[in-house]
PDB file of C-alpha atoms in Angstrom:
ATOM      1  CA  MET A   1     120.314 102.127 109.024  1.00  0.00           C
ATOM      2  CA  THR A   2     117.507  99.755 110.046  1.00  0.00           C
ATOM      3  CA  THR A   3     115.279  97.960 107.557  1.00  0.00           C
ATOM      4  CA  GLU A   4     111.664  97.717 108.749  1.00  0.00           C
ATOM      5  CA  PRO A   5     109.265  94.852 107.736  1.00  0.00           C
ATOM      6  CA  PRO A   6     106.487  95.910 105.418  1.00  0.00           C
ATOM      7  CA  SER A   7     103.530  97.423 107.159  1.00  0.00           C
ATOM      8  CA  VAL A   8     100.052  96.283 106.156  1.00  0.00           C
ATOM      9  CA  LEU A   9      98.688  99.444 107.650  1.00  0.00           C
ATOM     10  CA  TYR A  10     100.549 101.580 105.113  1.00  0.00           C
ATOM     11  CA  ASN A  11     100.314  99.306 102.135  1.00  0.00           C
ATOM     12  CA  GLU A  12      97.387  96.874 101.723  1.00  0.00           C
ATOM     13  CA  LEU A  13      95.177  98.943 104.101  1.00  0.00           C
ATOM     14  CA  ALA A  14      96.024 102.294 102.480  1.00  0.00           C
ATOM     15  CA  PRO A  15      92.605 102.621 100.652  1.00  0.00           C
ATOM     16  CA  TRP A  16      90.953 102.471 104.029  1.00  0.00           C
ATOM     17  CA  TRP A  17      92.707 105.504 105.434  1.00  0.00           C
ATOM     18  CA  PRO A  18      90.016 108.005 104.453  1.00  0.00           C
ATOM     19  CA  LEU A  19      87.779 106.136 106.880  1.00  0.00           C
ATOM     20  CA  LEU A  20      90.397 105.331 109.550  1.00  0.00           C
ATOM     21  CA  SER A  21      91.600 108.945 109.686  1.00  0.00           C
ATOM     22  CA  PRO A  22      89.176 111.290 107.968  1.00  0.00           C
ATOM     23  CA  ARG A  23      90.492 114.413 106.224  1.00  0.00           C
ATOM     24  CA  GLU A  24      88.176 116.672 108.187  1.00  0.00           C
ATOM     25  CA  ASP A  25      90.031 115.795 111.413  1.00  0.00           C
ATOM     26  CA  TYR A  26      93.106 117.669 110.160  1.00  0.00           C
ATOM     27  CA  GLU A  27      91.724 121.145 109.434  1.00  0.00           C
ATOM     28  CA  GLU A  28      92.760 122.721 112.854  1.00  0.00           C
ATOM     29  CA  GLU A  29      96.185 121.223 113.006  1.00  0.00           C
ATOM     30  CA  ALA A  30      97.010 122.050 109.345  1.00  0.00           C
ATOM     31  CA  ALA A  31      96.250 125.752 110.204  1.00  0.00           C
ATOM     32  CA  ILE A  32      98.662 125.579 113.081  1.00  0.00           C
ATOM     33  CA  TYR A  33     101.373 124.220 110.749  1.00  0.00           C
ATOM     34  CA  ALA A  34     100.701 126.896 108.151  1.00  0.00           C
ATOM     35  CA  ARG A  35     101.130 129.678 110.634  1.00  0.00           C
ATOM     36  CA  ALA A  36     104.385 128.162 111.920  1.00  0.00           C
ATOM     37  CA  LEU A  37     105.817 127.758 108.498  1.00  0.00           C
ATOM     38  CA  LYS A  38     104.987 131.285 107.512  1.00  0.00           C
ATOM     39  CA  ALA A  39     106.501 132.670 110.703  1.00  0.00           C
ATOM     40  CA  ALA A  40     109.819 130.823 110.403  1.00  0.00           C
ATOM     41  CA  ALA A  41     110.771 131.635 106.767  1.00  0.00           C
ATOM     42  CA  THR A  42     111.740 134.981 105.311  1.00  0.00           C
ATOM     43  CA  PRO A  43     110.094 135.785 103.016  1.00  0.00           C
ATOM     44  CA  GLU A  44     107.033 133.654 103.671  1.00  0.00           C
ATOM     45  CA  PRO A  45     107.290 130.276 101.958  1.00  0.00           C
ATOM     46  CA  ILE A  46     105.610 129.400  98.718  1.00  0.00           C
ATOM     47  CA  THR A  47     107.101 125.956  98.036  1.00  0.00           C
ATOM     48  CA  VAL A  48     107.026 123.302 100.727  1.00  0.00           C
ATOM     49  CA  LEU A  49     108.461 119.813 100.717  1.00  0.00           C
ATOM     50  CA  GLU A  50     106.608 117.391 102.969  1.00  0.00           C
ATOM     51  CA  LEU A  51     108.476 114.247 104.133  1.00  0.00           C
ATOM     52  CA  GLY A  52     106.354 111.307 105.094  1.00  0.00           C
ATOM     53  CA  SER A  53     103.112 112.787 103.629  1.00  0.00           C
ATOM     54  CA  GLY A  54     101.026 109.660 103.950  1.00  0.00           C
ATOM     55  CA  VAL A  55      97.631 109.960 102.329  1.00  0.00           C
ATOM     56  CA  GLY A  56      97.906 113.728 102.118  1.00  0.00           C
ATOM     57  CA  ASN A  57      95.336 114.891 104.750  1.00  0.00           C
ATOM     58  CA  ASN A  58      97.461 117.768 106.019  1.00  0.00           C
ATOM     59  CA  ALA A  59      98.393 118.565 102.441  1.00  0.00           C
ATOM     60  CA  SER A  60      94.787 118.894 101.410  1.00  0.00           C
ATOM     61  CA  TYR A  61      94.567 122.029 103.689  1.00  0.00           C
ATOM     62  CA  LEU A  62      98.160 123.316 103.314  1.00  0.00           C
ATOM     63  CA  SER A  63      97.797 123.348  99.497  1.00  0.00           C
ATOM     64  CA  SER A  64      95.549 126.397  99.801  1.00  0.00           C
ATOM     65  CA  ASP A  65      98.611 128.312 101.129  1.00  0.00           C
ATOM     66  CA  PHE A  66     101.611 126.620  99.527  1.00  0.00           C
ATOM     67  CA  GLU A  67     102.868 124.750  96.360  1.00  0.00           C
ATOM     68  CA  LEU A  68     103.492 121.278  97.856  1.00  0.00           C
ATOM     69  CA  THR A  69     105.728 118.362  96.947  1.00  0.00           C
ATOM     70  CA  LEU A  70     104.681 115.211  98.839  1.00  0.00           C
ATOM     71  CA  VAL A  71     107.150 112.393  99.586  1.00  0.00           C
ATOM     72  CA  ASP A  72     106.299 108.982 101.106  1.00  0.00           C
ATOM     73  CA  ARG A  73     107.834 105.542 101.041  1.00  0.00           C
ATOM     74  CA  SER A  74     104.553 103.846 100.382  1.00  0.00           C
ATOM     75  CA  PRO A  75     103.265 103.811  96.805  1.00  0.00           C
ATOM     76  CA  ALA A  76      99.867 102.804  98.140  1.00  0.00           C
ATOM     77  CA  MET A  77      99.639 105.738 100.427  1.00  0.00           C
ATOM     78  CA  LEU A  78     100.765 108.101  97.648  1.00  0.00           C
ATOM     79  CA  ALA A  79      97.986 106.681  95.313  1.00  0.00           C
ATOM     80  CA  VAL A  80      95.377 107.761  97.976  1.00  0.00           C
ATOM     81  CA  SER A  81      96.996 111.174  98.247  1.00  0.00           C
ATOM     82  CA  ARG A  82      97.145 111.665  94.463  1.00  0.00           C
ATOM     83  CA  ALA A  83      93.341 111.299  94.341  1.00  0.00           C
ATOM     84  CA  LEU A  84      92.882 113.755  97.188  1.00  0.00           C
ATOM     85  CA  ASN A  85      95.616 116.263  96.074  1.00  0.00           C
ATOM     86  CA  PRO A  86      95.749 116.012  92.312  1.00  0.00           C
ATOM     87  CA  ALA A  87      97.502 119.400  91.977  1.00  0.00           C
ATOM     88  CA  CYS A  88     100.460 118.398  94.272  1.00  0.00           C
ATOM     89  CA  GLU A  89     103.644 116.745  93.021  1.00  0.00           C
ATOM     90  CA  HIS A  90     104.136 113.208  94.551  1.00  0.00           C
ATOM     91  CA  ILE A  91     107.429 111.419  94.818  1.00  0.00           C
ATOM     92  CA  GLU A  92     108.117 107.943  96.214  1.00  0.00           C
ATOM     93  CA  GLY A  93     111.147 108.133  98.411  1.00  0.00           C
ATOM     94  CA  ASP A  94     112.830 107.597 101.814  1.00  0.00           C
ATOM     95  CA  MET A  95     113.206 110.598 104.015  1.00  0.00           C
ATOM     96  CA  ARG A  96     116.571 109.430 105.174  1.00  0.00           C
ATOM     97  CA  THR A  97     118.203 109.336 101.677  1.00  0.00           C
ATOM     98  CA  LEU A  98     116.053 111.545  99.409  1.00  0.00           C
ATOM     99  CA  ASP A  99     117.798 113.932  97.076  1.00  0.00           C
ATOM    100  CA  ILE A 100     115.591 115.469  94.423  1.00  0.00           C
ATOM    101  CA  GLY A 101     118.062 118.178  93.428  1.00  0.00           C
ATOM    102  CA  ARG A 102     116.276 121.387  94.227  1.00  0.00           C
ATOM    103  CA  LEU A 103     115.626 123.753  97.080  1.00  0.00           C
ATOM    104  CA  PHE A 104     112.236 124.618  98.743  1.00  0.00           C
ATOM    105  CA  ASP A 105     111.142 127.514 100.877  1.00  0.00           C
ATOM    106  CA  ALA A 106     110.286 125.051 103.718  1.00  0.00           C
ATOM    107  CA  VAL A 107     110.406 121.472 104.740  1.00  0.00           C
ATOM    108  CA  PHE A 108     107.589 119.914 106.787  1.00  0.00           C
ATOM    109  CA  ILE A 109     107.853 116.566 108.706  1.00  0.00           C
ATOM    110  CA  HIS A 110     104.852 115.454 110.582  1.00  0.00           C
ATOM    111  CA  ASP A 111     104.452 112.276 112.583  1.00  0.00           C
ATOM    112  CA  ALA A 112     106.243 109.953 110.124  1.00  0.00           C
ATOM    113  CA  ILE A 113     109.440 111.160 111.812  1.00  0.00           C
ATOM    114  CA  ILE A 114     108.560 108.764 114.724  1.00  0.00           C
ATOM    115  CA  TYR A 115     109.823 105.856 112.538  1.00  0.00           C
ATOM    116  CA  MET A 116     113.403 107.180 112.953  1.00  0.00           C
ATOM    117  CA  THR A 117     114.472 105.031 115.876  1.00  0.00           C
ATOM    118  CA  THR A 118     118.171 105.895 116.146  1.00  0.00           C
ATOM    119  CA  GLU A 119     120.066 109.142 116.286  1.00  0.00           C
ATOM    120  CA  GLU A 120     121.753 108.031 112.986  1.00  0.00           C
ATOM    121  CA  GLU A 121     118.431 107.815 111.282  1.00  0.00           C
ATOM    122  CA  LEU A 122     117.220 111.078 112.767  1.00  0.00           C
ATOM    123  CA  ARG A 123     120.444 112.764 111.715  1.00  0.00           C
ATOM    124  CA  ALA A 124     120.099 111.493 108.140  1.00  0.00           C
ATOM    125  CA  THR A 125     116.530 112.765 107.933  1.00  0.00           C
ATOM    126  CA  LEU A 126     117.426 116.205 109.272  1.00  0.00           C
ATOM    127  CA  ALA A 127     120.341 116.235 106.658  1.00  0.00           C
ATOM    128  CA  THR A 128     117.761 115.631 103.945  1.00  0.00           C
ATOM    129  CA  ALA A 129     115.702 118.541 105.195  1.00  0.00           C
ATOM    130  CA  ALA A 130     118.711 120.802 105.091  1.00  0.00           C
ATOM    131  CA  ARG A 131     119.686 119.579 101.649  1.00  0.00           C
ATOM    132  CA  HIS A 132     116.314 120.787 100.296  1.00  0.00           C
ATOM    133  CA  CYS A 133     115.756 123.969 102.231  1.00  0.00           C
ATOM    134  CA  ARG A 134     116.932 127.386 101.006  1.00  0.00           C
ATOM    135  CA  PRO A 135     118.761 129.825 103.307  1.00  0.00           C
ATOM    136  CA  ASP A 136     116.280 131.560 105.575  1.00  0.00           C
ATOM    137  CA  GLY A 137     113.735 128.885 104.756  1.00  0.00           C
ATOM    138  CA  ALA A 138     111.737 127.037 107.376  1.00  0.00           C
ATOM    139  CA  LEU A 139     111.808 123.598 108.926  1.00  0.00           C
ATOM    140  CA  LEU A 140     108.807 122.277 110.893  1.00  0.00           C
ATOM    141  CA  VAL A 141     109.084 118.909 112.753  1.00  0.00           C
ATOM    142  CA  ILE A 142     106.354 117.421 114.911  1.00  0.00           C
ATOM    143  CA  PRO A 143     107.192 114.215 116.685  1.00  0.00           C
ATOM    144  CA  ASP A 144     104.432 112.483 118.594  1.00  0.00           C
ATOM    145  CA  HIS A 145     106.460 112.225 121.773  1.00  0.00           C
ATOM    146  CA  VAL A 146     109.756 113.369 123.415  1.00  0.00           C
ATOM    147  CA  ARG A 147     111.390 111.297 126.129  1.00  0.00           C
ATOM    148  CA  GLU A 148     110.677 113.680 128.995  1.00  0.00           C
ATOM    149  CA  ARG A 149     106.916 113.899 128.384  1.00  0.00           C
ATOM    150  CA  PHE A 150     106.252 110.286 127.310  1.00  0.00           C
ATOM    151  CA  VAL A 151     103.382 108.435 128.998  1.00  0.00           C
ATOM    152  CA  THR A 152     101.644 105.305 128.036  1.00  0.00           C
ATOM    153  CA  THR A 153      98.693 106.305 125.838  1.00  0.00           C
ATOM    154  CA  SER A 154      95.837 104.748 123.923  1.00  0.00           C
ATOM    155  CA  GLY A 155      93.495 106.113 121.273  1.00  0.00           C
ATOM    156  CA  HIS A 156      90.806 105.110 118.839  1.00  0.00           C
ATOM    157  CA  GLY A 157      89.056 106.442 115.826  1.00  0.00           C
ATOM    158  CA  GLY A 158      87.466 105.777 112.500  1.00  0.00           C
ATOM    159  CA  THR A 159      84.224 106.428 110.772  1.00  0.00           C
ATOM    160  CA  ASP A 160      81.607 105.070 108.353  1.00  0.00           C
ATOM    161  CA  GLY A 161      81.443 105.689 104.596  1.00  0.00           C
ATOM    162  CA  ALA A 162      78.439 106.495 102.454  1.00  0.00           C
ATOM    163  CA  ASP A 163      78.989 103.205 100.629  1.00  0.00           C
ATOM    164  CA  GLY A 164      78.249 101.062 103.716  1.00  0.00           C
ATOM    165  CA  ARG A 165      81.885 100.446 104.601  1.00  0.00           C
ATOM    166  CA  GLY A 166      83.322 101.295 107.997  1.00  0.00           C
ATOM    167  CA  ALA A 167      86.624 101.295 109.784  1.00  0.00           C
ATOM    168  CA  ARG A 168      87.748 101.542 113.411  1.00  0.00           C
ATOM    169  CA  TYR A 169      91.145 101.305 115.050  1.00  0.00           C
ATOM    170  CA  LEU A 170      92.679 101.044 118.493  1.00  0.00           C
ATOM    171  CA  GLN A 171      96.212 102.367 119.070  1.00  0.00           C
ATOM    172  CA  TRP A 172      98.260 101.706 122.198  1.00  0.00           C
ATOM    173  CA  SER A 173     101.752 103.047 122.850  1.00  0.00           C
ATOM    174  CA  TRP A 174     104.179 102.175 125.677  1.00  0.00           C
ATOM    175  CA  ASP A 175     107.833 102.394 126.545  1.00  0.00           C
ATOM    176  CA  ALA A 176     109.191  98.837 127.061  1.00  0.00           C
ATOM    177  CA  ASP A 177     112.760  99.944 127.888  1.00  0.00           C
ATOM    178  CA  PRO A 178     113.311 103.533 129.243  1.00  0.00           C
ATOM    179  CA  THR A 179     117.052 103.239 128.641  1.00  0.00           C
ATOM    180  CA  ASP A 180     116.803 103.091 124.800  1.00  0.00           C
ATOM    181  CA  THR A 181     115.549 105.389 122.094  1.00  0.00           C
ATOM    182  CA  ARG A 182     112.399 103.422 121.226  1.00  0.00           C
ATOM    183  CA  TYR A 183     108.869 102.844 122.244  1.00  0.00           C
ATOM    184  CA  GLU A 184     106.227 100.394 120.968  1.00  0.00           C
ATOM    185  CA  THR A 185     102.866 101.064 119.305  1.00  0.00           C
ATOM    186  CA  ALA A 186     100.323  98.375 118.659  1.00  0.00           C
ATOM    187  CA  PHE A 187      97.434  98.795 116.255  1.00  0.00           C
ATOM    188  CA  THR A 188      94.228  96.825 115.960  1.00  0.00           C
ATOM    189  CA  VAL A 189      92.213  97.711 112.893  1.00  0.00           C
ATOM    190  CA  MET A 190      88.620  96.455 112.188  1.00  0.00           C
ATOM    191  CA  LEU A 191      87.148  96.858 108.665  1.00  0.00           C
ATOM    192  CA  ARG A 192      83.469  96.402 107.685  1.00  0.00           C
ATOM    193  CA  GLN A 193      82.873  95.734 104.036  1.00  0.00           C
ATOM    194  CA  ALA A 194      79.743  97.073 102.414  1.00  0.00           C
ATOM    195  CA  ASP A 195      78.109  93.559 102.581  1.00  0.00           C
ATOM    196  CA  GLY A 196      78.631  93.522 106.393  1.00  0.00           C
ATOM    197  CA  ARG A 197      81.700  91.196 106.518  1.00  0.00           C
ATOM    198  CA  VAL A 198      84.209  92.340 109.184  1.00  0.00           C
ATOM    199  CA  GLU A 199      87.945  91.580 109.169  1.00  0.00           C
ATOM    200  CA  SER A 200      90.530  92.609 111.669  1.00  0.00           C
ATOM    201  CA  HIS A 201      94.300  93.287 111.451  1.00  0.00           C
ATOM    202  CA  HIS A 202      96.895  93.681 114.098  1.00  0.00           C
ATOM    203  CA  GLU A 203     100.481  94.934 113.925  1.00  0.00           C
ATOM    204  CA  ARG A 204     103.187  96.328 116.170  1.00  0.00           C
ATOM    205  CA  HIS A 205     105.424  99.216 115.281  1.00  0.00           C
ATOM    206  CA  THR A 206     108.728 100.270 116.851  1.00  0.00           C
ATOM    207  CA  CYS A 207     109.035 104.126 117.004  1.00  0.00           C
ATOM    208  CA  GLY A 208     111.773 106.529 117.998  1.00  0.00           C
ATOM    209  CA  LEU A 209     111.879 108.291 121.382  1.00  0.00           C
ATOM    210  CA  PHE A 210     114.480 111.076 121.878  1.00  0.00           C
ATOM    211  CA  PRO A 211     115.067 113.622 124.724  1.00  0.00           C
ATOM    212  CA  ARG A 212     114.067 117.183 123.826  1.00  0.00           C
ATOM    213  CA  ASN A 213     117.722 118.306 123.832  1.00  0.00           C
ATOM    214  CA  THR A 214     118.619 115.621 121.305  1.00  0.00           C
ATOM    215  CA  TRP A 215     116.023 117.122 118.879  1.00  0.00           C
ATOM    216  CA  LEU A 216     117.371 120.608 119.481  1.00  0.00           C
ATOM    217  CA  ASP A 217     120.989 119.546 119.123  1.00  0.00           C
ATOM    218  CA  LEU A 218     120.520 117.542 116.009  1.00  0.00           C
ATOM    219  CA  ILE A 219     118.331 120.170 114.267  1.00  0.00           C
ATOM    220  CA  THR A 220     121.069 122.787 115.072  1.00  0.00           C
ATOM    221  CA  GLU A 221     123.708 120.416 113.851  1.00  0.00           C
ATOM    222  CA  ALA A 222     121.901 120.075 110.556  1.00  0.00           C
ATOM    223  CA  GLY A 223     122.182 123.872 110.046  1.00  0.00           C
ATOM    224  CA  PHE A 224     119.010 125.361 111.437  1.00  0.00           C
ATOM    225  CA  GLU A 225     118.370 127.933 114.176  1.00  0.00           C
ATOM    226  CA  VAL A 226     115.717 126.040 116.089  1.00  0.00           C
ATOM    227  CA  ASP A 227     113.150 126.784 118.783  1.00  0.00           C
ATOM    228  CA  ALA A 228     110.544 124.492 120.425  1.00  0.00           C
ATOM    229  CA  LEU A 229     107.050 125.896 120.411  1.00  0.00           C
ATOM    230  CA  PRO A 230     103.902 124.594 122.177  1.00  0.00           C
ATOM    231  CA  PHE A 231     101.410 122.807 119.974  1.00  0.00           C
ATOM    232  CA  GLU A 232      98.183 124.387 120.995  1.00  0.00           C
ATOM    233  CA  HIS A 233      95.211 122.337 119.730  1.00  0.00           C
ATOM    234  CA  SER A 234      91.708 122.252 121.053  1.00  0.00           C
ATOM    235  CA  GLU A 235      91.781 118.424 121.447  1.00  0.00           C
ATOM    236  CA  ILE A 236      95.235 118.145 123.092  1.00  0.00           C
ATOM    237  CA  GLU A 237      96.075 119.043 126.677  1.00  0.00           C
ATOM    238  CA  ASP A 238      98.292 122.071 127.126  1.00  0.00           C
ATOM    239  CA  GLY A 239     101.990 121.302 127.543  1.00  0.00           C
ATOM    240  CA  VAL A 240     101.771 117.830 126.127  1.00  0.00           C
ATOM    241  CA  CYS A 241     103.156 118.372 122.599  1.00  0.00           C
ATOM    242  CA  GLU A 242     105.778 120.659 121.053  1.00  0.00           C
ATOM    243  CA  MET A 243     106.728 121.629 117.547  1.00  0.00           C
ATOM    244  CA  PHE A 244     110.394 122.093 116.591  1.00  0.00           C
ATOM    245  CA  VAL A 245     110.608 125.028 114.308  1.00  0.00           C
ATOM    246  CA  GLY A 246     113.868 125.974 112.491  1.00  0.00           C
ATOM    247  CA  THR A 247     115.171 128.561 110.170  1.00  0.00           C
ATOM    248  CA  ARG A 248     117.865 127.501 107.744  1.00  0.00           C
ATOM    249  CA  ALA A 249     121.108 129.409 108.457  1.00  0.00           C
ATOM    250  CA  LYS A 250     122.731 131.282 105.597  1.00  0.00           C
ATOM    251  CA  PRO A 251     126.099 129.767 104.474  1.00  0.00           C
ATOM    252  CA  ALA A 252     129.116 131.648 105.812  1.00  0.00           C
ATOM    253  CA  SER A 253     130.057 132.825 102.268  1.00  0.00           C
ATOM    254  CA  LEU A 254     126.688 134.684 102.045  1.00  0.00           C
ATOM    255  CA  LEU A 255     127.023 136.249 105.476  1.00  0.00           C
ATOM    256  CA  ARG A 256     130.290 137.897 104.408  1.00  0.00           C
ATOM    257  CA  HIS A 257     128.663 139.958 101.687  1.00  0.00           C
TER     258      HIS A 257
END
């Protein structure tokens, strides 16, 4: 299991995330996730475990439909989320090894799954999902990319705050070696303080890139009946992104009754 260097973006810069990636940008996608979770679980889910919840932007919308438990490795990101989502349970933990000792109606893993860069890490994370999901519960996983559809991309964003602060970022992703299970993403972040001072930060992340069939096979291996569904969002080109939606299989002992 790999050990990543500390990320300034997810630690020291966590308080800037409401400006780097505003909550309002997540309303449409959160509605997509809510529909998928409700369709995959029988009966519809009430309790949902989110692994890699970040500052809780998706959770701030999903919490109107579900009782959420939010897990992230970064205490700084969790602190921002607690302020945004005070009614949600927050737990500091690693999605590869987490065991909180109870079952949920659904498990949700958004783009934090991209930091699983080997099949071993991906398998461990999916085992965590299975360990926490009740029979006939739902799993929803949304990686940013699969191998077959990967193209070099760039993006930017950010906004200004009422207090005079502002934040902007540039993100650039590419595949340096098409024979491995990784791609690279570089971030440049510029932050303007209320007094006009501007500082910049740069860091490079290594992310996981797996073929579609690897996702399907490993989710099935973890104990879910899985399907790949299109991610249909007004700001994303059709056919570019998919969601992996699973239903937790009942243990054989239950099927015999």
